[in-house]
Amino acid sequence: LSENRLCSRGGGDEEAPRQNGSAARRRGDPPLSDGDDAGSDFGPADLQDTDNDPSLRREIRSKYRDLISSVQQNREDMLSPTNNRLTEVLEEANRLFKDVKQAREAALDAQLLVVATDLGKEKATQLFSDGAAFDPTAFAEHLLSIMGINRLEDAEDEQQNGGAVDGYLPQDAWHRVARRAECCFKAAPSFHYMFGSFHAEPPPPKQRIERQRKAPSKEAKRIMPTQLKKMDESHQEATEKEVERILGYLKSYYQDDPTSPISYYEFVIDPNSFSRTVENIFHTSFLIRDGLARLYLDNAKLPCIAPVEEGEVEAGISSNRKQCILTISQKTWKELVDALDIKDTMIQPPNTQNE
Amino acid sequence: MSNRKRLSNTQSSSQARKHPGSPSTQEEDEDVTFTQPSTSQVQRGLQKVTEAQVEQKTAEVVQYFLVKEQRKVPVRRADLVKHVLKEHRNIYPEILKRAARTLDQVFGLKLVEIDPKNHLYVLINNLETSEGASPINSTDPKRGLLFVILSVIFMKGGVVRENVIWNLLKKLRVDPGEKHEDFGDVKKVVTDEFVRQRYLEFVRIPHTEPVEHELRWGQRAEKEVSKSKILDVMGQLHDRDPQSWSQQYREAHSSQNSTQQPGSSSQR
């Protein structure tokens, strides 16, 4: 009997006749043929016993449950208009019903009927008159081409994957669908403020740029973009220190020989490094801006630099402020080094770099 | 107001969202106590307020609608009365009438009651979109998703089991079990967001184990989406004459579904 139950788990139609056959056998032919069956119920009393035989009842109930679960799990299959699975299930239920004697099995039969009729109703709604049939799969295919799918060129891949992962959809796939769909909607446009809320803060960086533009040296201006960042990032101190250091050099040179003018070029040029030269010019320009040093032309019309006396500082600031623009290129720098025969730098580079 | 139970999924979820405390009872009380004032009551009410006050309230109502429409959530009459009209609830019909007129004449929007029992309002576009104009809602991909779902439901007779939709979406590389690039939690968008916006109805089917639902057009979709235009797009996609789908064609062109009425009055 357990073998029979195992077979019936597979569900389906093939096993059924055999099962029914054996059940019919047990009812119809009492004594002779079923030696391998459960055994004890032979003889004329057999008819009443099969009504209450628990194993038979169990068998019937289990078959009903199998039918119900197969209907529920194979929904899509049953609904397909291309087969008669649903009818077969109902026929099977009919056959089982002949053996139903107790309430428990009848309840299962009723449950099966409910499930089957739901399916039946579903199948009926699928029935549309000719020409009204709609196939979602074809719809999906057309949508994919709207979306701009890029199919893989290897046809073999498509077959292997069952068409599931063939091709790539572009980023704007659904946007394309939305664009096609737009005409179908009479949706109200969403209301949004055009410019958002009002920002009351002035942009800070602009102010700093304003300040820097007032520096007199154009050369310094060109360096400004890289230097500016340094100043913001607390390299301001380093620059100030450098400027002070240069002032120190200037003062000490001047004190060594107050009568001899210090050539500006000799002062700032570093024959070993063009970039150091430019830095020196930059830092010197601060001295001049702040009135701590002054540039003048000597008899040969060459620029000279001298520190401003303590007392002169204030007077110098407002009255004769002139601006001058200094340019220097590597070529000019080399020429100056040669022409003025500058061997050594007057401003020693700092021990630690500012970088 | 036991009719609220009818759309069990849609109503209770939207109410739970609004009032986490005691959802339905509070709203029902508001609505029950607010009975539409009679014309004579309105007249009397109008005499007690200045024209400026009426215009102010009208403007507030218009703004309320416009902002609510951003999320496409329908406006409930009870909310309107409670939050905007407040002490002027007795002249509610007059204010609503003026608001509808403003929305129509200034914005080209039609105020539509999609649920006469529960008094829900939405705004729809009253103007015909012209071909080639730039898209109004800048091609939101969700609009595309909604179109696909509504089309399938319509072409299949108005009701569809949820599995049909999920299977179709899977073919379009949208899996309700996975997070999608454009939509995120697709299941939530379809069964919650679209339902709250009244574009879809998501109803449980009895006797199903495991539980299954079916999808139908929501009240907003009925008013906002043109079935005949959907059929036209279908025709283009499948390279078929829309009339070849005879039943759907009849449904789309039946008198209650012809939504193309340019320039008609929008008073309700």
XYZ file of C-alpha atoms in Angstrom:
623
model
C 0.000 0.000 0.000
C 2.857 2.333 0.731
C 4.137 1.767 -2.788
C 0.843 2.868 -4.157
C 0.910 6.007 -2.111
C 4.389 6.848 -3.376
C 3.196 6.483 -6.925
C 0.238 8.715 -6.365
C 2.514 11.540 -5.127
C 3.593 12.046 -8.685
C 0.108 13.274 -9.344
C -1.435 13.029 -12.732
C -3.418 10.880 -14.915
C -1.318 7.891 -15.772
C -1.318 6.407 -12.294
C -5.034 6.874 -11.772
C -6.484 3.990 -13.734
C -4.170 1.635 -11.991
C -5.156 2.970 -8.584
C -8.789 2.880 -9.350
C -8.282 -0.485 -10.773
C -6.831 -1.768 -7.557
C -9.557 -0.146 -5.477
C -12.204 -1.571 -7.744
C -10.507 -4.879 -7.479
C -10.659 -4.766 -3.752
C -14.324 -4.073 -3.800
C -15.382 -6.281 -6.651
C -13.275 -9.386 -6.204
C -13.122 -10.184 -2.574
C -11.365 -13.448 -1.831
C -8.992 -14.599 -4.485
C -6.592 -12.157 -6.060
C -5.152 -9.729 -3.512
C -2.701 -11.710 -1.549
C -0.116 -8.906 -1.412
C -2.548 -6.287 -0.132
C -3.225 -5.395 3.437
C -4.659 -8.732 3.831
C -7.154 -9.076 6.585
C -10.330 -7.891 4.930
C -11.576 -10.641 2.718
C -14.983 -12.146 2.408
C -18.444 -10.676 2.058
C -17.867 -8.344 4.968
C -15.385 -6.604 2.714
C -17.981 -4.242 1.231
C -18.804 -2.540 4.520
C -15.224 -2.531 5.606
C -13.998 -0.532 2.624
C -16.299 2.239 3.697
C -14.403 2.586 6.926
C -11.020 1.312 5.942
C -8.691 4.065 7.149
C -5.960 3.374 4.638
C -8.330 3.682 1.712
C -9.754 6.864 3.122
C -6.283 8.248 3.540
C -5.462 7.323 0.032
C -8.436 9.146 -1.357
C -7.753 12.221 0.717
C -4.148 12.268 -0.311
C -5.116 12.047 -3.955
C -7.452 14.946 -3.531
C -4.750 16.985 -1.889
C -2.375 16.182 -4.681
C -4.905 17.318 -7.209
C -5.517 20.554 -5.365
C -1.854 21.365 -5.028
C -1.149 20.510 -8.641
C -3.897 22.869 -9.717
C -2.590 25.658 -7.554
C 0.994 25.261 -8.540
C 0.468 24.839 -12.223
C -1.892 27.759 -12.538
C -0.340 29.294 -15.605
C -0.229 25.948 -17.280
C -3.856 25.173 -16.548
C -4.919 28.559 -17.814
C -3.284 28.167 -21.135
C -5.920 27.855 -23.820
C -3.765 25.340 -25.628
C -4.514 22.382 -23.382
C -7.299 20.668 -21.536
C -5.557 20.186 -18.236
C -8.386 21.721 -16.303
C -10.911 19.357 -17.827
C -8.702 16.408 -17.043
C -8.460 17.518 -13.436
C -12.215 17.677 -13.210
C -12.558 14.226 -14.712
C -10.086 12.886 -12.208
C -12.030 14.485 -9.414
C -15.146 12.845 -10.728
C -13.511 9.471 -10.569
C -12.269 10.031 -7.057
C -15.672 11.181 -5.970
C -17.154 7.774 -6.604
C -15.206 6.471 -3.645
C -16.009 9.301 -1.333
C -17.966 8.116 1.667
C -17.003 10.316 4.557
C -17.284 14.006 5.298
C -13.548 14.610 5.301
C -13.112 13.513 1.739
C -16.202 15.367 0.669
C -14.761 18.525 2.138
C -11.614 18.070 0.108
C -13.690 17.486 -2.961
C -15.509 20.714 -2.310
C -12.238 22.548 -1.903
C -10.961 21.169 -5.160
C -14.122 22.306 -6.826
C -13.683 25.842 -5.520
C -10.157 26.025 -6.834
C -11.148 24.535 -10.148
C -14.069 26.887 -10.635
C -11.867 29.875 -9.907
C -9.618 28.665 -12.650
C -12.598 28.066 -14.836
C -13.762 31.622 -14.351
C -10.298 32.855 -15.141
C -10.174 30.814 -18.293
C -13.541 32.152 -19.306
C -12.409 35.739 -18.948
C -9.534 34.907 -21.208
C -11.942 33.991 -23.917
C -12.215 36.952 -26.127
C -13.779 36.952 -29.501
C -11.450 36.656 -32.446
C -9.293 39.660 -33.074
C -9.421 40.865 -29.532
C -6.750 38.544 -28.274
C -3.841 40.281 -26.688
C -0.528 38.596 -26.110
C 1.600 40.167 -23.418
C 4.709 38.468 -24.720
C 4.468 40.129 -28.094
C 3.771 43.396 -26.295
C 6.940 42.935 -24.292
C 8.928 42.365 -27.436
C 7.660 45.538 -29.032
C 8.353 47.494 -25.874
C 11.901 46.225 -25.774
C 12.548 47.536 -29.247
C 11.090 50.899 -28.283
C 13.408 50.940 -25.330
C 16.317 50.480 -27.668
C 17.535 47.091 -26.610
C 20.919 46.039 -27.919
C 20.700 42.398 -28.707
C 23.744 40.237 -28.333
C 24.980 39.193 -31.716
C 25.629 35.660 -30.676
C 22.414 33.798 -31.409
C 23.643 30.787 -29.519
C 23.669 32.726 -26.309
C 20.026 33.597 -26.772
C 19.038 29.997 -27.091
C 20.976 28.924 -24.074
C 19.564 31.593 -21.828
C 16.063 30.955 -23.052
C 15.885 34.577 -24.139
C 16.068 35.732 -20.546
C 19.251 37.738 -20.496
C 19.800 38.560 -24.128
C 20.605 42.119 -24.878
C 21.195 45.236 -22.840
C 18.789 48.013 -22.150
C 20.095 51.571 -22.364
C 19.910 53.940 -19.422
C 16.973 55.864 -20.750
C 14.938 52.799 -21.689
C 11.982 53.666 -19.504
C 12.213 57.344 -20.402
C 11.602 56.363 -23.992
C 8.544 54.405 -23.014
C 7.325 57.351 -20.980
C 7.708 59.619 -23.962
C 5.596 57.360 -26.124
C 3.043 57.092 -23.381
C 2.760 60.788 -22.698
C -0.017 61.409 -25.182
C -2.271 59.001 -23.333
C -2.221 60.929 -20.102
C -3.978 64.141 -19.333
C -1.891 64.576 -16.248
C -1.655 67.958 -14.668
C 1.882 69.273 -14.715
C 3.541 69.357 -11.346
C 3.795 72.759 -9.841
C 7.246 73.882 -8.736
C 8.749 77.245 -8.025
C 10.954 78.258 -10.919
C 13.926 79.633 -9.091
C 13.793 78.065 -5.708
C 14.364 79.995 -2.513
C 16.363 83.174 -2.302
C 20.020 82.898 -1.283
C 20.983 85.913 0.810
C 24.704 85.348 1.284
C 27.218 87.048 -0.976
C 29.751 84.700 -2.483
C 32.867 84.912 -0.267
C 35.723 84.178 -2.731
C 35.024 87.275 -4.758
C 36.025 89.598 -1.948
C 39.458 88.083 -1.621
C 40.166 88.427 -5.287
C 39.295 92.085 -5.008
C 41.964 92.650 -2.416
C 44.678 90.946 -4.359
C 44.087 92.931 -7.503
C 45.389 96.067 -5.849
C 48.979 94.780 -5.743
C 51.112 96.907 -8.079
C 53.250 94.336 -9.771
C 51.810 92.640 -12.770
C 54.322 89.884 -12.395
C 53.040 89.353 -8.958
C 49.560 89.162 -10.403
C 50.551 86.327 -12.632
C 51.876 84.364 -9.774
C 48.825 85.332 -7.808
C 46.602 82.376 -8.651
C 48.929 79.856 -7.099
C 50.019 82.114 -4.312
C 46.486 83.067 -3.475
C 45.664 79.583 -2.396
C 48.700 79.510 -0.232
C 47.683 82.678 1.470
C 44.218 81.353 2.205
C 45.571 78.173 3.565
C 47.514 79.899 6.339
C 50.568 80.215 4.250
C 49.895 83.843 4.699
C 52.173 83.729 7.679
C 54.908 82.130 5.648
C 54.689 84.880 3.071
C 54.759 87.526 5.712
C 57.735 85.927 7.291
C 59.476 85.801 3.967
C 58.711 89.444 3.337
C 60.091 90.375 6.691
C 63.139 88.318 6.114
C 63.806 90.114 2.849
C 63.296 93.409 4.558
C 65.936 92.302 6.973
C 68.346 91.582 4.150
C 67.595 94.924 2.570
C 68.172 96.816 5.735
C 71.394 95.037 6.535
C 72.785 95.612 3.058
C 71.803 99.243 3.248
C 73.376 99.666 6.620
C 76.585 98.100 5.386
C 76.918 100.952 2.949
C 74.201 103.606 3.089
C 75.675 105.655 0.301
C 75.948 102.964 -2.273
C 72.613 102.298 -3.983
C 71.496 98.721 -4.173
C 70.610 97.686 -7.633
C 67.082 96.283 -7.620
C 67.981 93.581 -10.041
C 71.021 92.535 -8.158
C 68.929 92.401 -5.057
C 66.127 90.191 -6.313
C 67.826 88.018 -8.866
C 68.931 84.588 -7.853
C 71.296 83.388 -10.585
C 70.670 79.798 -9.642
C 66.919 79.721 -9.798
C 64.458 81.580 -11.943
C 61.547 80.708 -9.719
C 63.337 82.003 -6.657
C 63.938 85.233 -8.522
C 60.284 85.571 -9.238
C 59.436 84.864 -5.633
C 61.846 87.521 -4.514
C 60.263 90.037 -6.814
C 56.884 89.074 -5.428
C 57.905 89.461 -1.836
C 59.720 92.685 -2.498
C 56.611 94.125 -4.045
C 54.938 93.867 -0.663
C 57.632 95.917 0.896
C 57.079 98.564 -1.675
C 53.323 98.420 -1.355
C 53.526 98.843 2.362
C 55.938 101.705 2.005
C 58.787 99.921 3.762
C 61.053 100.102 0.755
C 61.241 102.366 -2.227
C 62.281 101.970 -5.775
C 64.015 104.768 -7.610
C 65.986 105.205 -10.752
C 69.641 106.062 -10.499
C 71.641 108.177 -12.895
C 71.896 105.331 -15.308
C 68.117 104.926 -15.193
C 68.466 101.588 -13.559
C 66.113 100.731 -10.741
C 67.472 100.727 -7.227
C 65.897 99.762 -4.005
C 66.365 101.213 -0.592
C 64.599 100.780 2.684
C 62.497 103.637 3.873
C 63.636 105.424 7.004
C 61.454 105.088 10.050
C 60.330 108.627 9.918
C 59.606 108.628 6.256
C 57.245 105.699 6.289
C 54.053 107.596 6.993
C 54.750 110.427 4.604
C 55.511 108.111 1.804
C 52.281 106.178 1.942
C 49.796 108.699 0.670
C 51.780 111.172 -1.473
C 53.901 109.827 -4.251
C 52.467 106.493 -4.856
C 53.330 105.391 -8.307
C 52.660 102.023 -9.704
C 55.082 100.182 -11.852
C 54.813 96.966 -13.699
C 57.621 94.539 -13.883
C 57.880 91.648 -16.236
C 60.546 89.057 -16.337
C 61.006 85.973 -18.400
C 63.605 83.302 -18.228
C 65.369 84.806 -21.192
C 65.427 88.242 -19.608
C 66.549 86.732 -16.380
C 69.509 85.032 -18.038
C 70.405 88.206 -19.866
C 70.317 90.146 -16.641
C 72.496 87.612 -14.907
C 75.054 87.891 -17.674
C 74.828 91.647 -18.094
C 75.060 92.457 -14.446
C 77.467 89.644 -13.792
C 75.524 88.365 -10.865
C 77.326 85.512 -9.265
C 75.489 85.047 -6.045
C 72.063 85.679 -4.752
C 71.672 88.464 -2.283
C 68.597 86.935 -0.716
C 69.387 83.538 0.605
C 66.661 80.993 0.034
C 64.978 80.010 3.272
C 66.146 76.775 4.903
C 62.734 75.195 4.877
C 60.685 75.377 1.729
C 57.301 77.031 1.698
C 55.817 74.243 -0.303
C -19.772 55.415 6.083
C -19.096 51.696 5.983
C -18.548 51.947 2.251
C -14.982 52.860 3.066
C -14.216 49.186 3.470
C -14.836 48.639 -0.207
C -11.336 49.511 -1.341
C -9.661 47.885 1.599
C -6.086 48.187 0.403
C -6.320 51.633 -1.063
C -8.261 53.501 1.538
C -6.811 52.105 4.715
C -3.256 52.583 3.542
C -3.812 56.190 2.571
C -5.615 56.949 5.800
C -3.006 55.228 7.894
C -0.472 57.437 6.231
C -2.307 60.595 7.088
C -3.333 59.979 10.676
C -1.268 57.417 12.500
C -3.563 57.663 15.491
C -7.083 56.449 14.900
C -7.333 56.483 11.137
C -10.802 55.996 9.821
C -12.879 57.254 12.677
C -11.388 60.697 12.793
C -11.794 61.223 9.068
C -15.303 59.871 9.134
C -16.245 62.222 11.918
C -14.919 65.161 9.961
C -16.832 64.165 6.910
C -19.992 63.219 8.713
C -20.177 66.494 10.564
C -19.414 68.339 7.373
C -22.528 68.142 5.340
C -22.620 70.206 2.223
C -24.317 73.470 3.185
C -27.474 74.289 1.365
C -27.651 77.124 -1.101
C -29.492 79.353 1.318
C -26.925 78.667 4.004
C -24.205 79.561 1.548
C -25.936 82.773 0.658
C -26.236 83.728 4.282
C -22.643 82.794 4.859
C -21.496 84.936 1.972
C -23.146 87.953 3.439
C -21.037 87.700 6.523
C -17.683 87.770 4.820
C -15.985 90.311 2.676
C -15.150 89.725 -0.950
C -11.482 89.978 -0.064
C -11.799 87.138 2.411
C -13.505 84.959 -0.129
C -10.808 85.662 -2.670
C -8.125 84.935 -0.115
C -9.640 81.591 0.720
C -10.074 80.771 -2.944
C -6.402 81.496 -3.568
C -5.433 79.295 -0.653
C -7.522 76.445 -1.963
C -5.957 76.785 -5.398
C -2.475 76.695 -3.885
C -3.382 73.686 -1.781
C -4.487 71.773 -4.835
C -1.428 72.701 -6.842
C 0.956 71.596 -4.150
C -0.889 68.350 -3.478
C -0.807 67.594 -7.161
C 2.993 67.475 -7.076
C 2.754 64.086 -5.464
C -0.345 63.119 -7.417
C -2.180 62.278 -4.220
C -5.883 63.025 -4.384
C -7.248 65.792 -2.190
C -9.813 64.823 0.362
C -12.676 67.195 0.938
C -12.415 66.773 4.664
C -8.779 67.860 4.609
C -9.603 70.862 2.528
C -12.259 71.967 4.967
C -10.159 71.287 8.013
C -6.878 72.799 6.893
C -7.791 75.556 4.517
C -11.362 76.635 4.882
C -11.580 76.320 8.635
C -14.090 78.814 9.869
C -15.385 79.453 6.390
C -16.639 75.961 5.833
C -20.180 77.230 5.440
C -19.354 78.829 2.119
C -17.405 75.845 0.909
C -19.363 75.281 -2.315
C -18.879 78.857 -3.425
C -15.166 78.759 -2.747
C -14.754 75.456 -4.521
C -16.619 76.786 -7.501
C -14.360 79.791 -7.729
C -11.257 77.705 -7.228
C -12.290 75.393 -10.041
C -12.817 78.371 -12.288
C -9.414 79.816 -11.447
C -7.708 76.484 -12.009
C -9.375 76.204 -15.358
C -8.897 79.725 -16.642
C -5.484 80.451 -15.227
C -3.795 77.048 -15.264
C -5.794 75.068 -17.752
C -6.464 72.401 -15.146
C -9.709 70.632 -14.498
C -10.855 69.888 -10.992
C -12.405 66.442 -11.029
C -14.109 64.488 -8.297
C -12.899 60.954 -8.802
C -14.718 59.503 -5.844
C -18.165 60.961 -5.252
C -18.744 58.876 -2.120
C -15.586 59.815 -0.318
C -15.154 63.169 -1.979
C -11.720 62.902 -3.476
C -10.483 65.416 -5.979
C -7.666 65.464 -8.467
C -6.432 67.862 -11.090
C -6.171 66.843 -14.672
C -4.938 68.688 -17.680
C -7.691 70.348 -19.586
C -5.616 71.259 -22.583
C -4.832 69.075 -25.520
C -1.142 68.298 -25.680
C 0.311 69.257 -29.015
C 2.538 66.932 -30.947
C 6.175 67.743 -30.666
C 5.841 69.932 -27.633
C 8.367 69.202 -24.959
C 7.059 66.689 -22.464
C 5.248 68.198 -19.549
C 6.410 65.965 -16.790
C 9.855 65.484 -18.341
C 9.465 61.787 -19.109
C 9.377 60.328 -15.662
C 10.214 56.614 -16.073
C 7.433 55.780 -13.633
C 5.033 57.178 -16.185
C 6.346 54.570 -18.626
C 5.891 51.797 -16.098
C 2.362 52.926 -15.369
C 1.554 53.042 -19.050
C 2.696 49.470 -19.539
C 0.598 48.205 -16.655
C -2.511 50.167 -17.578
C -2.243 49.056 -21.186
C -2.082 45.395 -20.291
C -5.013 45.680 -17.925
C -7.083 47.457 -20.530
C -6.200 45.124 -23.371
C -7.043 42.156 -21.206
C -10.508 43.326 -20.407
C -10.047 45.459 -17.331
C -8.784 42.983 -14.757
C -5.510 41.192 -14.606
C -3.944 38.818 -12.103
C -0.838 40.253 -10.551
C 1.342 37.455 -11.897
C 0.620 38.485 -15.435
C 2.064 41.885 -14.678
C 5.071 40.551 -12.801
C 5.872 38.117 -15.596
C 5.591 40.823 -18.198
C 7.803 43.144 -16.197
C 10.401 40.436 -15.822
C 10.599 40.241 -19.594
C 11.334 43.952 -19.518
C 14.163 43.401 -17.031
C 12.140 44.656 -14.095
C 12.047 42.135 -11.288
C 9.803 42.870 -8.307
C 12.214 40.923 -6.137
C 15.208 43.097 -7.003
C 15.969 46.745 -6.636
C 15.588 48.495 -9.977
C 17.727 51.372 -11.137
C 14.863 53.647 -12.077
C 12.102 52.434 -9.784
C 13.741 51.062 -6.668
C 11.297 48.765 -4.955
C 9.105 48.018 -7.942
C 6.517 46.103 -5.980
C 6.060 49.029 -3.640
C 5.727 51.485 -6.493
C 3.052 49.406 -8.169
C 1.066 48.168 -5.223
C 1.453 51.129 -2.904
C 2.383 54.337 -4.674
C 0.248 53.910 -7.770
C -2.618 52.707 -5.625
C -2.418 55.700 -3.310
C -2.372 57.977 -6.305
C -5.495 56.143 -7.465
C -3.934 55.084 -10.731
C -4.369 51.404 -9.884
C -6.480 49.195 -7.686
C -4.785 46.221 -6.108
C -7.389 43.843 -4.723
C -7.026 40.510 -3.079
C -8.556 37.517 -4.840
C -10.513 35.300 -2.475
C -9.684 31.622 -2.070
C -6.160 31.938 -3.269
C -3.350 30.214 -1.468
C -0.773 31.750 -1.487
C -2.545 35.070 -1.570
C -2.899 36.614 -4.988
C -4.211 39.955 -6.090
C -5.707 41.387 -9.185
C -5.062 44.759 -10.712
C -7.539 47.162 -12.177
C -7.590 50.754 -13.322
C -7.900 53.193 -10.452
C -10.315 56.093 -10.241
C -7.720 58.637 -11.293
C -6.710 56.568 -14.293
C -10.321 56.397 -15.424
C -10.428 60.167 -15.602
C -6.901 60.966 -16.633
C -5.915 58.297 -19.110
C -7.351 57.992 -22.558
C -8.179 54.439 -23.570
C -8.481 55.320 -27.194
C -5.023 56.851 -27.190
C -3.638 53.736 -25.553
C -5.220 51.687 -28.290
C -3.616 53.960 -30.855
C -0.199 53.416 -29.328
C -0.850 49.676 -29.272
C -1.710 49.837 -32.922
C 1.559 51.590 -33.666
C 3.593 49.144 -31.640
C 2.029 46.015 -33.093
C 1.605 47.494 -36.533
C -2.097 46.798 -36.473
C -5.231 48.799 -36.998
C -6.599 49.668 -33.567
C -10.024 48.651 -34.763
C -8.810 45.088 -35.158
C -9.086 44.771 -31.403
C -12.833 45.013 -31.657
C -13.837 44.668 -28.043
C -11.221 47.005 -26.724
C -12.038 49.467 -29.476
C -15.663 49.487 -28.482
C -14.770 49.935 -24.857
C -12.403 52.797 -25.632
C -14.892 54.672 -27.752
C -17.989 54.178 -25.678
C -19.664 57.388 -24.599
C -18.399 57.422 -21.010
C -14.853 56.959 -22.089
C -14.492 59.704 -24.623
C -12.291 62.051 -22.675
C -11.406 64.333 -25.534
C -13.515 67.353 -24.890
C -11.294 70.324 -25.516
C -12.457 73.564 -24.072
C -15.457 72.159 -22.265
C -16.603 73.639 -19.037
C -14.901 72.268 -16.008
C -17.397 73.261 -13.395
C -18.508 70.530 -11.113
